[in-house]
XYZ file of C-alpha atoms in Angstrom:
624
model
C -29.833 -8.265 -18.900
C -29.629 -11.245 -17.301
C -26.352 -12.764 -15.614
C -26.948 -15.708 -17.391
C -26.026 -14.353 -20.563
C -22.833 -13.339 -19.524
C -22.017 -16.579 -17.873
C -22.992 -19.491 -19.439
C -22.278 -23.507 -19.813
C -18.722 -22.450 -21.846
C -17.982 -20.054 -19.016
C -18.157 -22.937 -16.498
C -15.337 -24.961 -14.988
C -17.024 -26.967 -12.062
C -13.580 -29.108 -10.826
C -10.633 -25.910 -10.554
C -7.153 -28.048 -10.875
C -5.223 -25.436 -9.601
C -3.381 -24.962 -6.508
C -1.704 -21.726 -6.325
C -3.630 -17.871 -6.849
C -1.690 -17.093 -10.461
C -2.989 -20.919 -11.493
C -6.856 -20.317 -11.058
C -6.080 -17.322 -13.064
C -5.050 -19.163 -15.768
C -7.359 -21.610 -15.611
C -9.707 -19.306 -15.852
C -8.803 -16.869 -18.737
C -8.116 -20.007 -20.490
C -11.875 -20.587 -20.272
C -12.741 -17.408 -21.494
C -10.402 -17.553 -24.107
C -11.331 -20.777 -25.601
C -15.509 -20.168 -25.608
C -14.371 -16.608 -27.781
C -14.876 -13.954 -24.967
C -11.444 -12.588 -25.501
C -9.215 -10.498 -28.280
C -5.769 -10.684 -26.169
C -5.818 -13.316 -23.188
C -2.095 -12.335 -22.772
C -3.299 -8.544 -22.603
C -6.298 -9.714 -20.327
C -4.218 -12.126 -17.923
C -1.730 -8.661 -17.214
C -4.684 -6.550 -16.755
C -6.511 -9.142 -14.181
C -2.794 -9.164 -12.543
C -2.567 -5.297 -11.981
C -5.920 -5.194 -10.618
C -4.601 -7.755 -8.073
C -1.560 -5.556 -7.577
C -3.722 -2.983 -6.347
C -5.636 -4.797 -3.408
C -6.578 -8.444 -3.813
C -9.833 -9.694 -4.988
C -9.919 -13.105 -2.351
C -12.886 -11.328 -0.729
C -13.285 -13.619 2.407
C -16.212 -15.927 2.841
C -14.349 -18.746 0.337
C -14.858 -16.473 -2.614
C -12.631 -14.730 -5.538
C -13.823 -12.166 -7.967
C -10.769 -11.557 -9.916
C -11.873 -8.885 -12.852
C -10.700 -6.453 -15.507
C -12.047 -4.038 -17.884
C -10.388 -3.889 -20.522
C -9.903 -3.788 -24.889
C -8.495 -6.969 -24.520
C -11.807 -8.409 -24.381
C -14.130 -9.134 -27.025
C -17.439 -9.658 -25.334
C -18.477 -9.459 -21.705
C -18.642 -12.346 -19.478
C -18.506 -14.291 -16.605
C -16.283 -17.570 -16.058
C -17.295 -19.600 -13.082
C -15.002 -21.742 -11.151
C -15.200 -24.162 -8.043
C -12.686 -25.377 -6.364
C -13.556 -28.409 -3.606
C -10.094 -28.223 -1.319
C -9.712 -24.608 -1.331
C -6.942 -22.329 -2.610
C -4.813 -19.869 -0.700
C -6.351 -16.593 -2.772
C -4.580 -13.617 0.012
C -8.234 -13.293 0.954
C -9.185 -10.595 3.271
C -10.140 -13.080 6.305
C -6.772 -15.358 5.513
C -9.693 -18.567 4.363
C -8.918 -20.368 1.232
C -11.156 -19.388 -1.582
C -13.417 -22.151 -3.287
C -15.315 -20.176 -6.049
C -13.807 -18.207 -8.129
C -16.026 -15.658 -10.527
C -13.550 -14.227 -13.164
C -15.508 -10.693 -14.225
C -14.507 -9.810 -18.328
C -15.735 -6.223 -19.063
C -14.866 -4.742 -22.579
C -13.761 -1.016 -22.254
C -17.192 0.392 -23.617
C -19.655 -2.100 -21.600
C -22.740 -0.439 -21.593
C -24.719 0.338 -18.656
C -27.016 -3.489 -19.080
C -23.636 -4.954 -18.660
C -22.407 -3.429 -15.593
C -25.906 -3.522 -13.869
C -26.023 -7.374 -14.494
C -22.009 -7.669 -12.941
C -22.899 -5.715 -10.491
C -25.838 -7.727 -9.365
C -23.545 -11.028 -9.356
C -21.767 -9.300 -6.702
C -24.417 -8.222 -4.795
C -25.704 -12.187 -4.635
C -22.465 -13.318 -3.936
C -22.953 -11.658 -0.309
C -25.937 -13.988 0.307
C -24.700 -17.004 2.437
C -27.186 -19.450 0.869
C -26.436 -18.708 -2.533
C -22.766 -19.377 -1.941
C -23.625 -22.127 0.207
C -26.062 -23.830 -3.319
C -22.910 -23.189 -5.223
C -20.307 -24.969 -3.348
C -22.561 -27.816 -3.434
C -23.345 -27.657 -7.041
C -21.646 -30.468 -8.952
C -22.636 -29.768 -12.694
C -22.645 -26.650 -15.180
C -26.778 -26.761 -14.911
C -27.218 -26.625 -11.426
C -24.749 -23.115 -11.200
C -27.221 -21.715 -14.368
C -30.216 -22.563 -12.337
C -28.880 -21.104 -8.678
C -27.585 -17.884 -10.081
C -30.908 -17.543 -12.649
C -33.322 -18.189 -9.219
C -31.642 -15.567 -7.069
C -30.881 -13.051 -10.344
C -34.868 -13.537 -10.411
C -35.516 -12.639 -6.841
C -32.945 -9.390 -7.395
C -34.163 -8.259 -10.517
C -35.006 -4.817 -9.092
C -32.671 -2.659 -7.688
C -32.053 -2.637 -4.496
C -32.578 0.735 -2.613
C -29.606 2.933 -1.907
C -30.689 4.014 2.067
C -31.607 1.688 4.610
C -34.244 3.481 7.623
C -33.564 2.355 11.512
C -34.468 3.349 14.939
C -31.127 5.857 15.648
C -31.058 9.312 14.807
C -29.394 10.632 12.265
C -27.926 9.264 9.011
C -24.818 7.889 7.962
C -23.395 8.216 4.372
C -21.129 6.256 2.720
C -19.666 6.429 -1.073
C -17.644 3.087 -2.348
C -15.435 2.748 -4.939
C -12.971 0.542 -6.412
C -10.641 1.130 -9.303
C -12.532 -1.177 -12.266
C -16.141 -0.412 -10.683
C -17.799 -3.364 -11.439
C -17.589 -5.666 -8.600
C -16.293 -4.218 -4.870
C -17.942 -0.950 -5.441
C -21.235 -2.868 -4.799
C -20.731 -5.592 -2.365
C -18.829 -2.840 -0.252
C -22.418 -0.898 -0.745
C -24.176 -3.918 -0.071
C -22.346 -5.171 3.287
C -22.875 -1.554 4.536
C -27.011 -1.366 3.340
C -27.383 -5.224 5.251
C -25.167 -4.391 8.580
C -27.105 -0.501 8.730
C -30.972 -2.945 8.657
C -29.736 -5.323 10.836
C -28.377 -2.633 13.299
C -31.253 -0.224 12.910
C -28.787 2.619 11.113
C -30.139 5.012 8.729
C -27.497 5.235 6.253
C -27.522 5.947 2.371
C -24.343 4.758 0.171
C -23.259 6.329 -3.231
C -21.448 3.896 -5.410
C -18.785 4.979 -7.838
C -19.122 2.256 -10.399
C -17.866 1.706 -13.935
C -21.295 3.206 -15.032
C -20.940 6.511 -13.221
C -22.074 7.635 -9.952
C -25.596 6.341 -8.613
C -27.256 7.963 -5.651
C -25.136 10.861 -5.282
C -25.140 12.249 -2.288
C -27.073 15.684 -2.396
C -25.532 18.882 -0.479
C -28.464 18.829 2.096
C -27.555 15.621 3.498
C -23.995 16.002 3.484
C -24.808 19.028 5.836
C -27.579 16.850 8.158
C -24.938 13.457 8.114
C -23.688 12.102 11.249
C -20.808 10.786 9.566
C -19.247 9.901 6.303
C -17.669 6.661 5.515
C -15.791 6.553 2.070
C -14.848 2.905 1.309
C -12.574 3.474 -1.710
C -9.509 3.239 -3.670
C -10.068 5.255 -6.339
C -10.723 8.732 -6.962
C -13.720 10.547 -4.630
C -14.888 14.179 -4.533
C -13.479 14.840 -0.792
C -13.923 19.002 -0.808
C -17.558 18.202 -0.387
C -17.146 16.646 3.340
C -15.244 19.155 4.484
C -16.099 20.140 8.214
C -18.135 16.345 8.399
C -16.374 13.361 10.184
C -15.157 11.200 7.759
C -13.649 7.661 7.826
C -11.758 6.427 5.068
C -10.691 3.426 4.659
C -10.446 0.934 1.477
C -13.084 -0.048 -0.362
C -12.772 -4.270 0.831
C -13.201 -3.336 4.492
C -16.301 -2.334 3.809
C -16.603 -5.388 2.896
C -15.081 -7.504 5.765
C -16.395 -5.054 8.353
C -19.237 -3.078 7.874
C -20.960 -2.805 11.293
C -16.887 -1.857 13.027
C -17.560 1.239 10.273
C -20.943 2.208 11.051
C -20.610 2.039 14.911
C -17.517 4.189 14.342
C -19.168 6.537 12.082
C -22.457 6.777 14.501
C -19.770 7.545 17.702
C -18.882 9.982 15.030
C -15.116 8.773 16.376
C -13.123 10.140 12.996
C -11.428 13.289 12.226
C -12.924 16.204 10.627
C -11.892 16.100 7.061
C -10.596 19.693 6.384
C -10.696 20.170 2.878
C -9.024 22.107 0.827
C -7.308 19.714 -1.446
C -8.099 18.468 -4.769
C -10.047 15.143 -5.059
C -7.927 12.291 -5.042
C -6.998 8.801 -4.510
C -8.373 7.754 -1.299
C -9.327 5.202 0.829
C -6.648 5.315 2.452
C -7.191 3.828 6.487
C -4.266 3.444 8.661
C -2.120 1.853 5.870
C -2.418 3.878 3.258
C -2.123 7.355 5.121
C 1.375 6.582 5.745
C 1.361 7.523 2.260
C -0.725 10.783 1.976
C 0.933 14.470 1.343
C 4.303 14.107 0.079
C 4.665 10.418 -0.391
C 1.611 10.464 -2.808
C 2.953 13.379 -4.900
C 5.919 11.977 -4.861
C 4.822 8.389 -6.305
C 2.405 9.678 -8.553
C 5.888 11.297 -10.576
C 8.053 8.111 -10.071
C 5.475 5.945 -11.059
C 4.891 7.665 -14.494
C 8.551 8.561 -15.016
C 8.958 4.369 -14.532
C 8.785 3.497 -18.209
C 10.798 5.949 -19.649
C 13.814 5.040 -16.952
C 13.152 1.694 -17.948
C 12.543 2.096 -22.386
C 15.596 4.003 -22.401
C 17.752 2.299 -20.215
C 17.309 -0.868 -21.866
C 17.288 0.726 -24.736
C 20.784 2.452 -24.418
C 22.210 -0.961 -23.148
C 21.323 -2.627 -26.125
C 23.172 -0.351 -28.340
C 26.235 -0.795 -26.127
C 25.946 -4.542 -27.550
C 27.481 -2.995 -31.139
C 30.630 -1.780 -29.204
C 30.892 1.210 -26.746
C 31.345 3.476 -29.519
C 28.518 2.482 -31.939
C 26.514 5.592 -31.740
C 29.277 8.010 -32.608
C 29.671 8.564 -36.304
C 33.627 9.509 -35.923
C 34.524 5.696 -34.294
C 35.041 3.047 -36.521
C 32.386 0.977 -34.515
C 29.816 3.166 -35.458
C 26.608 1.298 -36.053
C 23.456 3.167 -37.770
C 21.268 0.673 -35.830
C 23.180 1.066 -32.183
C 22.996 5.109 -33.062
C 18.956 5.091 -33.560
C 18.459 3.227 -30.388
C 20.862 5.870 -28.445
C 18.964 8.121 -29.900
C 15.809 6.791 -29.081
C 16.828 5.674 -25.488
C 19.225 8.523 -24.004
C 18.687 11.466 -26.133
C 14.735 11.341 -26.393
C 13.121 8.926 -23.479
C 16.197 9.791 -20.638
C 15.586 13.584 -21.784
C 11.531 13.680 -20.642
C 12.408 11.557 -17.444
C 12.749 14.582 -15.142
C 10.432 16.748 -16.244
C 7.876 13.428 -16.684
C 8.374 13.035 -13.053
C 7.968 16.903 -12.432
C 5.137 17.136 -14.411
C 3.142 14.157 -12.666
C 4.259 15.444 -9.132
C 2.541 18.806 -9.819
C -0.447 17.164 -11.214
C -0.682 15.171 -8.251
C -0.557 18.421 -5.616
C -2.967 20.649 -8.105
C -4.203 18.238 -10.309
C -4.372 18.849 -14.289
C -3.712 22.710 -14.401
C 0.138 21.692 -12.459
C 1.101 19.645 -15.138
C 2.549 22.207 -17.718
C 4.285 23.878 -15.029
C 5.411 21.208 -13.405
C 6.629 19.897 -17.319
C 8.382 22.995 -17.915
C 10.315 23.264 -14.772
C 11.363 19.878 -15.004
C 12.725 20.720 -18.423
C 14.074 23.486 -17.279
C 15.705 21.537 -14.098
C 17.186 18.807 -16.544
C 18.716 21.245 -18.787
C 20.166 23.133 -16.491
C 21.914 19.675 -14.965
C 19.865 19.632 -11.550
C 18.768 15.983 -12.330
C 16.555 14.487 -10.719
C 16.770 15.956 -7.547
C 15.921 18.876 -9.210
C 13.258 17.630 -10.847
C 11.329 16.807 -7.652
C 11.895 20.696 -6.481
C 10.378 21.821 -9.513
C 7.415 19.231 -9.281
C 6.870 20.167 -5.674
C 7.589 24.095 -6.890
C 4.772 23.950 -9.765
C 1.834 22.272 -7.600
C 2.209 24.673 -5.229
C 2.251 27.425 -7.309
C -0.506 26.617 -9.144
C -2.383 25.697 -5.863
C -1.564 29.187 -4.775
C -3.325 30.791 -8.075
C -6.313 29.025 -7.652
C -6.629 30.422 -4.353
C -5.660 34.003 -5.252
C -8.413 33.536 -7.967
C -11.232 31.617 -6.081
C -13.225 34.801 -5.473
C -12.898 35.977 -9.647
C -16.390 36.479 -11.283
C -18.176 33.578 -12.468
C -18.268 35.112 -16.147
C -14.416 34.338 -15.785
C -14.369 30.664 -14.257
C -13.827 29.232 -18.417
C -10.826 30.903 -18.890
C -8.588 29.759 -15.938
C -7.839 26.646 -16.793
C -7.188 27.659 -20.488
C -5.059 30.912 -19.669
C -4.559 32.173 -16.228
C -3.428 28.852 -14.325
C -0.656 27.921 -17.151
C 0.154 31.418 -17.765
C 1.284 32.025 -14.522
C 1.566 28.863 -13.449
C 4.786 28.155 -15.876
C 5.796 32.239 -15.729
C 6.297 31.799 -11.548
C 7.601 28.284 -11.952
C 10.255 28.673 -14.606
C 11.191 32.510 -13.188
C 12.077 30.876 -9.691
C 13.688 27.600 -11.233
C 16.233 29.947 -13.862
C 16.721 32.725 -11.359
C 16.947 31.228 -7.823
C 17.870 27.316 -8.184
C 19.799 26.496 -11.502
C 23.103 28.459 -10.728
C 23.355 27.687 -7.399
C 23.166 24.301 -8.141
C 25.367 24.443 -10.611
C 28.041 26.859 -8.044
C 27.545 23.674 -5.836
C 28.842 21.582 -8.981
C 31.763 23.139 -9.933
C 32.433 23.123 -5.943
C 32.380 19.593 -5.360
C 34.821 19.261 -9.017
C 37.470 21.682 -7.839
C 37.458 20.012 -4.697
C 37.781 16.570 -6.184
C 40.996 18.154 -7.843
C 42.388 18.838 -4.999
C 41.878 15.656 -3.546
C 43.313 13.574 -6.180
C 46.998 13.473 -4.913
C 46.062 12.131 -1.673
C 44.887 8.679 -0.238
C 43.512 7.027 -3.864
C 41.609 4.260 -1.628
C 39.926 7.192 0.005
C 39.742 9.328 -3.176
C 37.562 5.712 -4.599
C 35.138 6.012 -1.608
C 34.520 9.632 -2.101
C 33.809 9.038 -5.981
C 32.049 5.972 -5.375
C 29.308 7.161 -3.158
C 29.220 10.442 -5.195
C 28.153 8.697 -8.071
C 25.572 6.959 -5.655
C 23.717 10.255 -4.127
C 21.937 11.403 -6.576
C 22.290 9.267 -9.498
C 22.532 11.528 -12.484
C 22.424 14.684 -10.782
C 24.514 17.526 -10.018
C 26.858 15.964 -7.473
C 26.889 12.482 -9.950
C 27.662 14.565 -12.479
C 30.819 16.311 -10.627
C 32.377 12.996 -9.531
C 31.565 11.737 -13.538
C 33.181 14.729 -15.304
C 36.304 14.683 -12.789
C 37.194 11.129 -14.308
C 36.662 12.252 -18.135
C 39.274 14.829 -16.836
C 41.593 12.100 -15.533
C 41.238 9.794 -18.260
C 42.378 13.014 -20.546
C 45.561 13.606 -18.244
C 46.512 9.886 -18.135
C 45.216 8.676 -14.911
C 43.009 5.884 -15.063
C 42.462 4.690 -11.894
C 39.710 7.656 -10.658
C 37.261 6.539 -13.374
C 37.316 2.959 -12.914
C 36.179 3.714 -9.088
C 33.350 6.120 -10.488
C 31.886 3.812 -13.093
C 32.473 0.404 -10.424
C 30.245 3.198 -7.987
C 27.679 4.106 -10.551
C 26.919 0.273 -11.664
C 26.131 -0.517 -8.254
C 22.546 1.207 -7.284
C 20.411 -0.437 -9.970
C 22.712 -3.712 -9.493
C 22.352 -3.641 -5.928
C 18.583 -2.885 -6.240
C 17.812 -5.218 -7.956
C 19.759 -8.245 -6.120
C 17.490 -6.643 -3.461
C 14.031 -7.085 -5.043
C 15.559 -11.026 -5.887
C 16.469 -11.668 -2.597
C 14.015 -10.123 -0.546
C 10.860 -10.164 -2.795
C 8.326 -9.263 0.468
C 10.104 -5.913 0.796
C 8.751 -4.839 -2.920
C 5.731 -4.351 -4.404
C 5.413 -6.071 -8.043
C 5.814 -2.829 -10.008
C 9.622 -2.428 -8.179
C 10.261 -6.471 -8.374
C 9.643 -6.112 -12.829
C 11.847 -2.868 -12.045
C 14.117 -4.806 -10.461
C 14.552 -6.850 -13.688
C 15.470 -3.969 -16.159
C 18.039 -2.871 -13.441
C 19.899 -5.668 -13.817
C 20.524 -4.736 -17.251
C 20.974 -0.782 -16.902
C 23.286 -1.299 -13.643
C 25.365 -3.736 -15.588
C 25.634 -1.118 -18.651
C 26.549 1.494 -16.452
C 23.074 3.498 -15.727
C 23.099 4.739 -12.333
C 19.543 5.836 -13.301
C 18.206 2.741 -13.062
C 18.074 3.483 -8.991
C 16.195 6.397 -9.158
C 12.933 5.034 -8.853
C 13.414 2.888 -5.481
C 15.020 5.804 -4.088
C 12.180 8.311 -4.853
C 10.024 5.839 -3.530
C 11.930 4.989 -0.359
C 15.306 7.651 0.001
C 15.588 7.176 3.995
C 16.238 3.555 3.304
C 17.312 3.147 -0.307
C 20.321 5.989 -0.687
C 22.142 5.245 2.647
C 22.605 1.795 1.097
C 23.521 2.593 -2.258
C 25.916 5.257 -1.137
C 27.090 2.731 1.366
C 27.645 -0.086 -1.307
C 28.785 2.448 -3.769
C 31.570 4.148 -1.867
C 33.048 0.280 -1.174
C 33.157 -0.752 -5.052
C 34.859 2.434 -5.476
C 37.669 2.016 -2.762
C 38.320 -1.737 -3.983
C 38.324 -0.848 -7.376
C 41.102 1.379 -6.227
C 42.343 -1.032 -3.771
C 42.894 -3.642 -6.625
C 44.371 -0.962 -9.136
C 42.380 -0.929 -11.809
C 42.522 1.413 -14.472
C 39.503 2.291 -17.067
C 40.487 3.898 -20.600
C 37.026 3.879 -21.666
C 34.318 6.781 -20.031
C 31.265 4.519 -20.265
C 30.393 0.449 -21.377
C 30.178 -0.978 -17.610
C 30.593 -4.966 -18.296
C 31.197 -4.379 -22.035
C 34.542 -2.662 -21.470
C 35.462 -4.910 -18.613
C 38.001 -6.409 -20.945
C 39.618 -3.183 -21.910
C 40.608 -2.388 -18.309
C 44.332 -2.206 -16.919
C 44.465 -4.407 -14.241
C 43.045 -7.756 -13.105
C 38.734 -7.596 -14.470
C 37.984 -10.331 -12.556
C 38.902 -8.104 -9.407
C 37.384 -5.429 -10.904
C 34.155 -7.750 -11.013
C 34.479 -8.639 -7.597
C 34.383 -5.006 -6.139
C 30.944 -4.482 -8.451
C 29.780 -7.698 -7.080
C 30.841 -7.115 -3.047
C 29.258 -3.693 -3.255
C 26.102 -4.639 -4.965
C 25.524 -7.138 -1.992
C 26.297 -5.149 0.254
C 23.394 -2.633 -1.208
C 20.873 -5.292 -1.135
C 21.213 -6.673 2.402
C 21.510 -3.145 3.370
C 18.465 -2.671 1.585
C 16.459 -5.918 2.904
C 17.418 -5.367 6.524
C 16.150 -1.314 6.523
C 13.174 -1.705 4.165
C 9.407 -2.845 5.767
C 7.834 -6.120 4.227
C 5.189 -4.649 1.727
C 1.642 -5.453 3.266
């Protein structure tokens, strides 16, 4: 297939308006949208924007190859764009961008499709066609550059490159979408390795499979590896080899850096041992190897259900505080099927989502039943969240520790692991050491923390408020939240309001807090945690501490100091002012049923949620 029949004159927008990254997007899809290449442009747009999220597409060199693959699209194609004064695109080299390529791939492009994107973005590396294209001033003249040089590139272009030094390099690239980096990553590494005299040979990882795998033989005979990704590679392979990983777009912006490196063979041995997974890593990214990974990969897919629910359960709140309970008069059918949709269902799989995906990450698929069950088994047994990462953590290992023990079974017997032996034991091990060695103790520490809460309670109630303020702020649902919750139901049943007005003032702070933070300081968070930030505005102002959880799984040395911090100071105002709350949940919505002064009550929420989020923007790294 040609390129030409995936970008053509209706694809084309010679003069880009646009000034800003998110408007030559729009632009853009606009143009697609409008000549029929597109089902959802809305759906398309968000899917262009997450691929950005994950490294940006302003390759350097003046050019932009912003792309998605995706259902939203109808039929492939290419939209063309030009801009003469340049936009600031975050390209790799810091240059504006002046053409823009926007890449449309439906979900099930066949293999003539991806070939013909992929050679676009192996001609996009030549200087002169880039060159013929900034200085092409009408839809024609773009058809006839990109047709000439699609001409001269028709065949493929080989996957090693021979020079004069001994020995061979390897590379694999790989980018998440696989239609556009992948190659010119491959392509800037095959042109640097001639020019430099380098024998080298590059796999690419495209959205058409693997291409030029690398065979065991020369894995053995390599000098060095260089994986250029930031998707998933088969790692176990190298193991023992020198390997440099690093993402896929400096292979890109420096390809003969990489191959001097890898002929020096200056890289660590890669040791092996773990399960394929995300890399590409370089200096950035291995900041967030091992624990930080595993740990992501469950708060990342525990994100929506925090988020459904909580907004969920706020919503209800809206029909009165006591909507979902059929004894109240304020009971609401409506408010009661969203409760039960939004706390009882998606706020019961949170922890042992996050569990499950944390396992899955350390032993991929065969943790994720154990890791499932001793989250369930962790929530259940009111560990919370905190408990939920132990049993993640717990299950992975496990699991990693089976395969092991049964690496050296007979081949006959390799079909039925995965089916039987890794989630028979897997979940057997897992749930035996959650039930028998974590739950009660946990619980011990519970009913620990209450009695001494009791005890506490006659003396300083400005101290008593910090206490239950940052309480509520450790662990935000769990065991020691839970202890500093059910002491003020206990007070509110003896007659003593004040305790509970400091605990739920303490519990709407974290998500409040957070998400003043990711307003204030929008360089310290990545997108995911700024739309986050959004919904916790809502849960933190209905009361639902859980809201936090996923900033502080994703950042605890910096997140729960704060949150305690800001926390323990609504509580001791909320004390300090003398309020009183009758009501054991609502946050705002019951604001009006409070003895005391609400608008003081208001103000301690308000000074300890700022205090959280310059806490939180002054101990927190600008994202890079």
């Amino acid at each position: 297939m040609r390129i030409t029949e995936l970008l053509t004159k209706d694809t084309i927008q010679i003069n880009i308006t646009s000034t800003s990254k998110t408007g030559v997007i729009d632009e853009l899809v606009t143009v697609l949208d409008k000549s029929g290449k597109l089902e959802d442009p809305k759906e398309f747009k968000q899917a262009i924007l997450n691929r950005e999220a994950q490294s940006t597409t302003g390759i350097g060199e003046g050019i932009a190859i912003p792309h998605a693959k995706t259902s939203a699209v109808k039929a492939p194609a290419i939209a063309f764009g030009k801009s003469a004064q340049g936009v600031d695109y975050e390209s790799l080299d810091g240059a504006p961008a002046h053409l823009f390529f926007m890449i449309a791939a439906t979900e099930g492009a066949n293999q003539t499709h991806l070939e013909a994107l992929s050679r676009l973005s192996s001609m996009l590396m030549d200087g002169d066609v880039r060159k013929s294209l900034l200085n092409a001033t009408t839809k024609e003249e773009v058809l006839e550059i990109i047709n000439v040089h699609d001409q001269e590139d028709e065949d493929e272009v080989p996957a090693e490159t021979s020079g004069t030094n001994h020995g061979k390099v390897l590379a694999v690239t790989a980018c998440p979408t696989g239609i556009a980096h992948t190659y010119m990553a491959a392509d800037a590494l095959k042109a640097k390795a001639k020019e430099i005299g380098v024998n080298l040979k590059v796999e690419t990882n495209g959205s058409g499979g693997a291409k030029n795998v690398l065979t065991s033989e020369e894995i053995e005979n390599a000098v060095a590896i260089i994986v250029a990704a930031d998707t998933k590679v088969e790692m176990n392979r190298f193991k023992g080899k020198p390997v440099i990983e690093v993402p896929v777009a400096e292979a890109i912006r420096r390809p003969e850096e990489l191959l001097n490196q890898a002929m020096k063979q200056a890289a660590p041995l890669y040791k092996g041992g773990e399960r394929s997974g995300e890399t590409g890593a370089g200096p950035e990214k291995k900041q967030k190897s091992g624990f930080y990974k595993h740990l992501m990969n469950g708060v990342s897919n525990m994100l929506p259900f925090v988020v459904g629910g909580g907004i969920l359960i706020a919503i209800s709140f809206l029909f009165g505080i006591q909507s979902a309970n059929p004894d109240s008069p304020e009971y609401n059918e409506f408010a009661a099927m969203l409760m039960k949709i939004g706390g009882d269902n998606a706020f019961y799989l949170m922890v042992p989502v996050l569990a499950g995906f944390i396992a899955m990450s350390i032993a991929d698929r065969p943790g994720f039943a154990p890791g499932m069950i001793g989250g369930l088994i962790a929530a259940t047994g009111q560990s919370g969240f905190l408990g939920g990462i132990i049993a993640g953590f717990l299950a992975g290992y496990v699991v990693l520790g089976i395969k092991r023990l049964t690496n050296n079974f007979p081949p006959s017997l390799e079909g039925i692991k995965p089916v039987l032996i890794y989630p028979l034991l897997g979940i057997f091990i897992t749930g035996f050491i959650m039930l028998q060695f974590l739950v009660e103790p946990l619980s011990a520490v519970n009913t620990g923390i209450q009695n001494w809460l009791d005890g506490l309670g006659t003396g300083n109630l400005i101290l008593l408020g910090l206490v239950l303020g940052g309480m509520m702020a450790v662990d935000m649902g769990g065991p020691i939240n839970k202890a500093a919750f059910t002491f003020g139901i206990a007070m509110i049943e003896g007659g003593n309001l004040s305790p509970h007005a400091a605990i739920m003032a303490g519990g709407m702070v974290p998500p409040l807090g957070l998400a003043l933070a990711t307003t204030l300081f929008k360089k310290k968070f990545n997108d995911n945690e700024r739309k986050a930030g959004i919904a916790a505005y809502f849960m933190g102002a209905s009361f639902i501490t859980e809201g936090a959880i996923p900033f502080a799984a994703a950042d605890p040395f910096r997140v729960i100091p704060s949150i305690v911090t800001g926390s323990a100071v609504a509580g001791a105002l909320a004390m300090f002012f003398g309020i009183g709350l009758p009501a054991p949940h609502g946050g705002l919505f019951v604001f009006p049923v409070v003895e005391g002064n609400p608008f003081l009550y208001l103000l301690a929420v308000l000074i300890g949620s700022v205090i959280t989020a310059v806490m939180v923007g002054l101990l927190k790294k600008p994202i890079k």
